[in-house]
CSV table of C-alpha atoms and ligand atoms in Angstrom, one decimal:
chain,number,residue,atom,x,y,z
B,292,MET,CA,-7.2,0.5,13.8
B,293,ILE,CA,-5.1,1.8,10.9
B,294,TYR,CA,-4.3,-1.2,8.6
B,295,LEU,CA,-1.2,-0.6,6.6
B,296,ASP,CA,-0.3,-4.2,5.7
B,297,ASN,CA,-2.1,-4.5,2.4
B,298,ALA,CA,0.8,-6.3,0.8
B,299,ALA,CA,0.2,-9.2,3.2
B,300,THR,CA,-3.6,-9.3,2.5
B,301,THR,CA,-6.5,-6.9,1.8
B,302,LYS,CA,-10.1,-6.6,3.0
B,303,PRO,CA,-12.5,-8.5,0.7
B,304,ASN,CA,-14.9,-6.3,-1.3
B,305,GLN,CA,-18.5,-6.7,-0.3
B,306,ASP,CA,-19.6,-7.7,-3.8
B,307,VAL,CA,-16.9,-10.4,-3.9
B,308,LEU,CA,-18.3,-11.8,-0.6
B,309,ASP,CA,-21.9,-11.5,-1.9
B,310,THR,CA,-21.0,-13.3,-5.1
B,311,PHE,CA,-19.2,-16.1,-3.2
B,312,LEU,CA,-22.3,-16.6,-1.0
B,313,LYS,CA,-24.8,-16.4,-3.8
B,314,VAL,CA,-23.0,-19.0,-6.0
B,315,ASN,CA,-22.6,-21.2,-3.0
B,316,GLN,CA,-26.3,-21.0,-2.3
B,317,SER,CA,-27.7,-21.3,-5.8
B,318,LEU,CA,-25.0,-22.8,-8.0
B,319,TYR,CA,-23.1,-25.2,-5.7
B,320,PHE,CA,-23.1,-27.9,-8.4
B,321,ASN,CA,-20.1,-29.7,-9.8
B,322,PRO,CA,-19.3,-28.5,-13.3
B,323,ASN,CA,-18.2,-32.0,-14.2
B,324,SER,CA,-21.6,-33.5,-13.4
B,325,PRO,CA,-23.5,-34.7,-16.4
B,326,HIS,CA,-27.0,-33.4,-15.4
B,327,GLN,CA,-28.6,-30.0,-16.1
B,328,ALA,CA,-27.3,-28.4,-12.9
B,329,GLY,CA,-23.8,-29.5,-13.6
B,330,ILE,CA,-24.0,-28.2,-17.2
B,331,GLN,CA,-25.2,-24.9,-15.8
B,332,ALA,CA,-22.2,-24.8,-13.5
B,333,GLU,CA,-19.9,-25.7,-16.3
B,334,GLN,CA,-21.3,-22.8,-18.4
B,335,LEU,CA,-20.7,-20.4,-15.6
B,336,LEU,CA,-17.1,-21.6,-15.3
B,337,LYS,CA,-16.6,-21.0,-19.1
B,338,GLN,CA,-18.2,-17.6,-18.8
B,339,ALA,CA,-15.9,-16.7,-16.0
B,340,LYS,CA,-12.9,-17.5,-18.1
B,341,ALA,CA,-14.3,-15.7,-21.1
B,342,GLN,CA,-14.8,-12.6,-18.8
B,343,ILE,CA,-11.1,-12.7,-17.8
B,344,LYS,CA,-10.0,-13.0,-21.4
B,345,ALA,CA,-12.2,-10.1,-22.3
B,346,LEU,CA,-10.8,-8.0,-19.5
B,347,PHE,CA,-7.3,-8.4,-20.8
B,348,ASN,CA,-8.4,-8.4,-24.5
B,349,PHE,CA,-7.0,-11.9,-25.2
B,350,ASP,CA,-8.5,-14.0,-27.8
B,351,ASN,CA,-7.2,-17.4,-27.1
B,352,GLU,CA,-3.6,-16.7,-26.3
B,353,PHE,CA,-3.9,-17.9,-22.7
B,354,ASP,CA,-5.6,-20.7,-20.9
B,355,ILE,CA,-7.0,-19.8,-17.5
B,356,ILE,CA,-6.5,-22.2,-14.6
B,357,PHE,CA,-8.2,-21.4,-11.4
B,358,THR,CA,-6.1,-22.3,-8.3
B,359,SER,CA,-6.1,-21.7,-4.6
B,360,GLY,CA,-3.6,-18.8,-4.9
B,361,ALA,CA,-0.3,-17.8,-6.2
B,362,THR,CA,1.7,-20.3,-4.2
B,363,GLU,CA,-0.2,-23.0,-6.1
B,364,SER,CA,-0.1,-21.2,-9.4
B,365,ASN,CA,3.7,-20.7,-9.1
B,366,ASN,CA,4.2,-24.4,-8.1
B,367,ILE,CA,2.1,-25.7,-11.0
B,368,ALA,CA,3.9,-23.5,-13.6
B,369,LEU,CA,7.5,-23.8,-12.3
B,370,GLN,CA,7.6,-27.5,-11.5
B,371,GLY,CA,5.5,-28.4,-14.5
B,372,VAL,CA,7.5,-26.5,-17.0
B,373,ALA,CA,10.9,-27.4,-15.6
B,374,ARG,CA,10.1,-31.1,-15.7
B,375,LYS,CA,8.7,-31.0,-19.2
B,376,LYS,CA,11.8,-29.3,-20.5
B,377,LYS,CA,14.3,-31.3,-18.4
B,378,MET,CA,15.7,-33.5,-21.2
B,379,PHE,CA,16.6,-30.7,-23.6
B,380,ALA,CA,16.9,-27.5,-21.4
B,381,ASN,CA,17.6,-28.0,-17.8
B,382,GLU,CA,18.8,-24.6,-16.6
B,383,ILE,CA,16.5,-22.3,-14.6
B,384,ILE,CA,17.1,-18.6,-14.1
B,385,THR,CA,15.7,-16.6,-11.2
B,386,SER,CA,16.8,-14.0,-8.7
B,387,VAL,CA,17.0,-13.8,-4.9
B,388,LEU,CA,14.3,-11.2,-5.0
B,389,GLU,CA,11.5,-13.8,-5.5
B,390,HIS,CA,8.9,-14.7,-3.0
B,391,PRO,CA,9.4,-18.1,-1.2
B,392,SER,CA,6.7,-19.7,-3.4
B,393,VAL,CA,9.1,-19.3,-6.3
B,394,LEU,CA,12.5,-19.5,-4.5
B,395,GLU,CA,11.7,-22.6,-2.6
B,396,VAL,CA,10.3,-24.4,-5.7
B,397,VAL,CA,13.4,-23.5,-7.6
B,398,ARG,CA,15.7,-24.6,-4.8
B,399,ALA,CA,13.8,-28.0,-4.7
B,400,LEU,CA,14.2,-28.3,-8.5
B,401,GLY,CA,17.9,-27.7,-8.0
B,402,GLU,CA,18.0,-30.6,-5.6
B,403,GLU,CA,16.1,-32.6,-8.2
B,404,GLY,CA,19.0,-32.1,-10.7
B,405,PHE,CA,18.2,-28.8,-12.5
B,406,GLU,CA,20.9,-26.2,-12.8
B,407,VAL,CA,19.7,-23.0,-11.1
B,408,LYS,CA,21.3,-19.7,-11.9
B,409,TYR,CA,20.6,-16.5,-10.0
B,410,VAL,CA,20.7,-13.3,-12.0
B,411,ASP,CA,22.4,-10.3,-10.4
B,412,VAL,CA,20.3,-7.4,-8.9
B,413,THR,CA,21.0,-3.7,-9.3
B,414,LYS,CA,21.1,-1.4,-6.3
B,415,GLU,CA,17.5,-0.3,-7.2
B,416,GLY,CA,16.5,-3.9,-6.7
B,417,LYS,CA,15.9,-4.6,-10.4
B,418,ILE,CA,17.1,-7.6,-12.5
B,419,ASP,CA,20.5,-6.8,-14.1
B,420,LEU,CA,19.5,-7.1,-17.7
B,421,ASN,CA,23.1,-7.4,-18.9
B,422,HIS,CA,23.7,-10.2,-16.5
B,423,LEU,CA,20.5,-11.9,-17.6
B,424,GLN,CA,21.6,-11.6,-21.2
B,425,SER,CA,24.9,-13.3,-20.4
B,426,LEU,CA,23.2,-16.2,-18.6
B,427,MET,CA,20.8,-17.0,-21.4
B,428,SER,CA,21.6,-19.9,-23.7
B,429,ASP,CA,19.7,-22.8,-25.4
B,430,LYS,CA,20.1,-24.8,-22.2
B,431,VAL,CA,17.7,-22.4,-20.4
B,432,GLY,CA,14.2,-24.0,-20.1
B,433,LEU,CA,12.7,-21.6,-17.6
B,434,VAL,CA,13.1,-18.0,-16.4
B,435,THR,CA,11.0,-16.8,-13.5
B,436,CYS,CA,10.7,-13.2,-12.3
B,437,MET,CA,8.3,-11.2,-10.2
B,438,HIS,CA,6.5,-8.2,-11.6
B,439,VAL,CA,6.4,-6.1,-8.3
B,440,ASN,CA,8.5,-7.0,-5.3
B,441,ASN,CA,6.5,-7.6,-2.1
B,442,ILE,CA,9.0,-6.1,0.3
B,443,MET,CA,10.4,-3.0,-1.4
B,444,GLY,CA,7.8,-2.5,-4.2
B,445,GLN,CA,10.3,-2.2,-7.1
B,446,ILE,CA,8.8,-2.8,-10.5
B,447,GLN,CA,10.8,-5.2,-12.7
B,448,PRO,CA,11.4,-4.3,-16.4
B,449,ILE,CA,9.2,-7.1,-17.7
B,450,ALA,CA,9.1,-5.8,-21.3
B,451,GLU,CA,12.9,-5.7,-21.4
B,452,ILE,CA,13.2,-9.2,-19.8
B,453,VAL,CA,10.7,-10.5,-22.5
B,454,ASP,CA,12.9,-9.0,-25.2
B,455,ILE,CA,15.9,-10.9,-23.9
B,456,VAL,CA,14.2,-14.2,-23.2
B,457,ARG,CA,12.2,-14.3,-26.4
B,458,ALA,CA,15.5,-14.7,-28.4
B,459,TYR,CA,15.7,-18.2,-26.9
B,460,PRO,CA,12.7,-20.2,-28.1
B,461,LYS,CA,13.2,-23.1,-25.6
B,462,ALA,CA,12.9,-20.7,-22.6
B,463,HIS,CA,9.6,-20.3,-20.8
B,464,LEU,CA,9.1,-17.0,-19.0
B,465,HIS,CA,7.0,-17.1,-15.9
B,466,VAL,CA,5.9,-13.9,-14.1
B,467,ASP,CA,4.7,-13.7,-10.5
B,468,ALA,CA,2.3,-10.7,-10.8
B,469,VAL,CA,0.8,-11.0,-7.3
B,470,GLN,CA,1.7,-7.5,-6.1
B,471,ALA,CA,1.1,-5.9,-9.5
B,472,VAL,CA,-2.6,-6.6,-9.9
B,473,GLY,CA,-4.6,-3.4,-9.6
B,474,LYS,CA,-1.6,-1.3,-8.8
B,475,VAL,CA,0.3,-1.2,-12.1
B,476,PRO,CA,-0.7,-2.3,-15.6
B,477,LEU,CA,-0.1,-6.0,-16.1
B,478,ILE,CA,2.2,-7.0,-19.0
B,479,PHE,CA,1.2,-10.2,-20.8
B,480,GLU,CA,3.0,-9.7,-24.1
B,481,GLY,CA,5.8,-12.2,-24.6
B,482,VAL,CA,5.1,-13.8,-21.2
B,483,ASP,CA,4.4,-17.6,-21.1
B,484,SER,CA,2.7,-17.9,-17.7
B,485,LEU,CA,1.6,-15.5,-15.0
B,486,SER,CA,0.2,-16.0,-11.5
B,487,LEU,CA,-1.9,-14.0,-9.1
B,488,SER,CA,-3.8,-14.3,-5.8
B,489,GLY,CA,-7.3,-12.9,-5.1
B,490,HIS,CA,-6.7,-11.7,-1.6
B,491,LYS,CA,-4.1,-9.2,-2.6
B,492,PHE,CA,-6.7,-7.2,-4.5
B,493,ASN,CA,-9.7,-7.3,-2.3
B,494,GLY,CA,-10.7,-10.8,-3.2
B,495,LEU,CA,-10.7,-13.8,-0.9
B,496,LYS,CA,-8.0,-16.0,0.5
B,497,GLY,CA,-7.7,-19.3,-1.3
B,498,GLN,CA,-8.4,-18.0,-4.8
B,499,GLY,CA,-5.9,-17.6,-7.5
B,500,VAL,CA,-5.3,-17.8,-11.2
B,501,LEU,CA,-2.6,-19.2,-13.4
B,502,PHE,CA,-2.5,-17.9,-17.0
B,503,VAL,CA,-0.7,-20.2,-19.4
B,504,ARG,CA,0.1,-19.6,-23.0
B,505,ASN,CA,0.8,-23.2,-23.9
B,506,ARG,CA,-0.6,-25.6,-21.4
B,507,HIS,CA,1.1,-28.5,-23.1
B,508,GLU,CA,4.4,-27.1,-21.7
B,509,ILE,CA,3.3,-28.1,-18.2
B,510,ILE,CA,3.4,-31.6,-16.7
B,511,PRO,CA,0.8,-31.8,-13.9
B,512,ILE,CA,2.1,-31.8,-10.4
B,513,MET,CA,-1.0,-33.4,-9.0
B,514,GLN,CA,-2.9,-36.4,-10.4
B,515,GLY,CA,-6.6,-36.7,-10.1
B,516,GLY,CA,-9.9,-36.1,-11.9
B,517,GLY,CA,-8.3,-34.1,-14.7
B,518,GLN,CA,-10.1,-30.8,-14.0
B,519,GLU,CA,-8.6,-27.5,-15.4
B,520,TYR,CA,-7.0,-29.2,-18.4
B,521,GLY,CA,-5.5,-31.9,-16.1
B,522,LEU,CA,-3.3,-29.3,-14.5
B,523,ARG,CA,-5.3,-28.7,-11.3
B,524,SER,CA,-7.2,-31.8,-10.5
B,525,GLY,CA,-9.9,-31.6,-7.8
B,526,THR,CA,-13.5,-30.6,-7.8
B,527,VAL,CA,-13.9,-27.1,-9.3
B,528,ASN,CA,-14.6,-24.4,-6.6
B,529,LEU,CA,-17.1,-22.4,-8.6
B,530,PRO,CA,-18.0,-19.8,-5.9
B,531,ILE,CA,-14.3,-19.1,-5.4
B,532,ASP,CA,-13.6,-18.9,-9.1
B,533,ILE,CA,-16.6,-16.7,-9.9
B,534,SER,CA,-15.9,-14.3,-7.1
B,535,ILE,CA,-12.2,-13.9,-8.1
B,536,VAL,CA,-13.4,-12.7,-11.5
B,537,LYS,CA,-15.4,-10.0,-9.6
B,538,ALA,CA,-12.4,-8.9,-7.7
B,539,LEU,CA,-10.1,-9.0,-10.7
B,540,LYS,CA,-12.4,-7.0,-12.9
B,541,PHE,CA,-12.7,-4.3,-10.3
B,542,ALA,CA,-9.0,-4.2,-9.7
B,543,VAL,CA,-8.0,-4.1,-13.4
B,544,GLN,CA,-10.7,-1.5,-14.3
B,545,HIS,CA,-9.6,0.8,-11.4
B,546,THR,CA,-5.9,0.4,-11.7
B,547,GLN,CA,-5.3,3.9,-13.0
B,548,SER,CA,-7.4,5.6,-10.4
B,549,LEU,CA,-6.0,3.4,-7.6
B,550,ASN,CA,-2.5,4.0,-8.7
B,551,LYS,CA,-3.1,7.8,-8.6
B,552,GLN,CA,-4.7,7.6,-5.1
B,553,LEU,CA,-1.8,5.4,-3.7
B,554,LYS,CA,0.9,7.6,-5.3
B,555,LYS,CA,-0.6,10.6,-3.6
B,556,GLN,CA,-0.8,8.8,-0.2
B,557,ASN,CA,2.7,7.4,-0.7
B,558,THR,CA,4.1,10.9,-1.4
B,559,GLN,CA,2.3,12.3,1.6
B,560,ILE,CA,4.0,9.8,3.9
B,561,LYS,CA,7.4,10.3,2.2
B,562,THR,CA,7.2,14.1,2.5
B,563,TYR,CA,6.3,13.7,6.1
B,564,LEU,CA,9.2,11.4,6.8
B,565,GLU,CA,11.6,13.9,5.2
B,566,GLY,CA,11.3,15.8,8.4
B,567,PHE,CA,13.0,13.0,10.3
B,568,SER,CA,16.7,13.2,9.4
B,569,ASN,CA,17.6,9.7,10.6
B,570,ILE,CA,14.7,7.8,8.9
B,571,ILE,CA,15.7,6.3,5.6
B,572,ILE,CA,13.5,5.5,2.7
B,573,ASN,CA,14.6,2.0,1.4
B,574,SER,CA,12.1,1.7,-1.5
B,575,PRO,CA,13.3,3.1,-4.8
B,576,SER,CA,11.6,6.3,-5.9
B,577,ASP,CA,10.0,4.6,-8.9
B,578,ALA,CA,8.5,1.7,-6.8
B,579,ALA,CA,4.9,0.6,-7.0
B,580,PRO,CA,2.9,3.1,-4.9
B,581,HIS,CA,1.4,0.7,-2.4
B,582,ILE,CA,4.7,-0.4,-0.9
B,583,LEU,CA,6.9,1.9,1.1
B,584,ASN,CA,9.9,0.3,3.0
B,585,ILE,CA,11.6,2.5,5.5
B,586,GLY,CA,14.7,2.1,7.7
B,587,PHE,CA,15.2,3.1,11.4
B,588,PRO,CA,19.0,2.4,11.7
B,589,GLY,CA,19.7,1.1,15.2
B,590,VAL,CA,16.2,-0.1,16.1
B,591,LYS,CA,15.0,-3.7,15.5
B,592,GLY,CA,12.1,-4.1,13.0
B,593,GLU,CA,10.2,-6.3,15.4
B,594,VAL,CA,10.4,-3.6,18.1
B,595,LEU,CA,9.0,-1.1,15.6
B,596,VAL,CA,6.2,-3.3,14.5
B,597,ASN,CA,5.2,-3.9,18.1
B,598,ALA,CA,5.4,-0.3,18.9
B,599,PHE,CA,3.1,0.6,16.0
B,600,SER,CA,0.8,-2.2,16.8
B,601,LYS,CA,0.4,-0.8,20.4
B,602,HIS,CA,-0.7,2.4,18.8
B,603,ASP,CA,-3.2,0.5,16.6
B,604,VAL,CA,-1.2,0.7,13.4
B,605,MET,CA,-0.7,-2.6,11.6
B,606,LEU,CA,2.3,-2.9,9.4
B,607,SER,CA,5.1,-5.4,8.8
B,608,THR,CA,8.8,-5.9,9.0
B,609,THR,CA,9.5,-7.4,5.7
B,610,SER,CA,6.8,-9.7,4.4
B,611,ALA,CA,4.2,-11.6,6.4
B,612,CYS,CA,5.7,-14.9,5.1
B,613,SER,CA,9.2,-14.2,6.3
B,614,SER,CA,8.7,-11.7,9.1
B,615,LYS,CA,8.9,-14.4,11.7
B,616,LYS,CA,12.3,-15.6,10.4
B,617,ALA,CA,15.3,-14.1,12.2
B,618,SER,CA,17.6,-13.8,9.1
B,619,LEU,CA,18.4,-10.5,7.4
B,620,ASN,CA,16.1,-9.9,4.5
B,621,GLU,CA,17.7,-11.2,1.2
B,622,VAL,CA,15.9,-8.6,-0.9
B,623,LEU,CA,17.4,-5.7,1.0
B,624,LEU,CA,20.8,-7.5,1.2
B,625,ALA,CA,20.8,-8.0,-2.6
B,626,MET,CA,20.2,-4.3,-3.0
B,627,GLY,CA,23.3,-3.5,-0.9
B,628,ILE,CA,21.4,-1.9,2.0
B,629,PRO,CA,23.6,-1.9,5.2
B,630,SER,CA,22.7,-4.6,7.8
B,631,ILE,CA,21.9,-2.0,10.5
B,632,GLN,CA,19.3,-0.4,8.2
B,633,ILE,CA,17.9,-3.8,7.2
B,634,GLU,CA,17.4,-4.8,10.8
B,635,GLY,CA,15.4,-1.6,11.4
B,636,SER,CA,13.3,-1.7,8.3
B,637,ILE,CA,9.5,-1.8,8.2
B,638,ARG,CA,7.1,-2.1,5.3
B,639,ILE,CA,4.1,0.2,5.1
B,640,SER,CA,1.6,-1.1,2.5
B,641,LEU,CA,-1.4,0.8,1.3
B,642,GLY,CA,-4.5,-0.5,-0.4
B,643,ALA,CA,-7.8,0.5,-2.0
B,644,ASN,CA,-9.3,0.9,1.5
B,645,THR,CA,-6.6,3.3,2.8
B,646,THR,CA,-8.1,6.7,3.4
B,647,GLU,CA,-6.7,10.2,3.7
B,648,SER,CA,-7.6,10.1,7.4
B,649,ASP,CA,-5.6,6.9,7.8
B,650,ILE,CA,-2.6,8.7,6.5
B,651,GLU,CA,-3.1,11.7,8.9
B,652,THR,CA,-3.5,9.4,11.8
B,653,PHE,CA,-0.5,7.4,10.8
B,654,LYS,CA,1.6,10.6,10.9
B,655,ASP,CA,0.5,11.3,14.5
B,656,LYS,CA,1.2,7.7,15.5
B,657,PHE,CA,4.5,7.8,13.7
B,658,ASN,CA,5.5,10.8,15.8
B,659,ALA,CA,4.7,8.9,19.0
B,660,VAL,CA,6.6,5.8,18.0
B,661,TYR,CA,9.5,7.9,16.8
B,662,ASP,CA,9.7,9.6,20.3
B,663,GLU,CA,9.7,6.1,21.9
B,664,VAL,CA,12.7,4.9,19.9
B,665,ARG,CA,14.6,8.0,19.1
B,666,GLU,CA,17.3,7.3,21.8
B,667,LEU,CA,18.1,4.0,19.9
B,668,LEU,CA,18.5,5.6,16.5
B,669,LYS,CA,21.9,5.8,15.0
T,162,PMP,N1,4.2,-13.9,-4.7
T,162,PMP,C1,4.3,-12.7,-4.1
T,162,PMP,C2,5.1,-11.6,-4.7
T,162,PMP,C3,3.6,-12.5,-2.9
T,162,PMP,O1,3.6,-11.3,-2.3
T,162,PMP,C4,2.8,-13.6,-2.4
T,162,PMP,C5,2.1,-13.4,-1.1
T,162,PMP,N2,2.8,-12.8,0.0
T,162,PMP,C6,2.8,-14.8,-3.1
T,162,PMP,C7,3.5,-14.9,-4.2
T,162,PMP,C8,2.0,-16.0,-2.5
T,162,PMP,O2,0.6,-15.7,-2.5
T,162,PMP,P1,-0.3,-16.6,-1.7
T,162,PMP,O3,0.2,-16.6,-0.3
T,162,PMP,O4,-1.7,-16.0,-1.8
T,162,PMP,O5,-0.3,-18.0,-2.3
């Protein structure tokens, strides 16, 4: 089987699994327990956070909150910050490019009374910086933006967005860095909060992190025992938290080499596709190297995914979260891509486990699928 759906999820690294098992077996204690075993667990939790800080060379600029994944991290940050700022800055800025774990939260906040503004998107799928500048004011309490898009792979100009937002001290800048970790260097400078999910970089499902510069800017969305500075109540899942540190360390320390490997594989696929005149590359040329979105005008994306699946190649239409919805993908629409091309678009996503031989096999399988659908192509 050729697995090319790494933007949906990745295979866990063996040492992440080993760590998870080992901590479960020998350090299953509750870090909040007052006895020796609890204290030992608490020390391990502190060490895990210190290791993350060391990995990114922070001193104490950020607090680290372990969560169950980016959906939870995004919810804690977005709902928590918006509500904290409601009285004096009730505008929220985002874009239609965001993942549902941001878009749906913002939509719900809109229903709660916040004023939501959507920043324009350029045809390369990037935030229109001039438009963002024009939307900014002292009424803006929250700006939220993804680092790398999960459908097309475009990288957002986070440093430039920071420059614009920083001129407005009331505005909190949240970054959804889920698809960036291990693929492109993360930008923390000037960012107020950032979320990630372990299973996107060879960690486990159900483990995530939220980085927060000033935790007092967040009202907790869940009430309970007060763990994780009161922002994520519930018994600490030490095996999950320790093992995400393993995955994160590996991903961050190997970003450069993985980026190079993925770029090479991405270029190999693109070069191969150039031989097919009616196949269109939807992803911008400077996209993150693990995501390659392509269009087969005239064919339905679901038909293509099924055809590839029959040939043992696993890939997606848009994203795993929205690929079961019938509507045209908003990210591609926002980039001005014609409907016929959107309907026939598929996402090929590479990962640390993608091999050269996977790419070669993919080319053969692509040929076979192309032959099956060529009559439909427009
Ligand atoms: N943001 C982005 C950009 C994503 O790709 C995803 C996962 N598809 C998420 C957030 C949510 O992550 P999770 O499902 O692990 O909570």
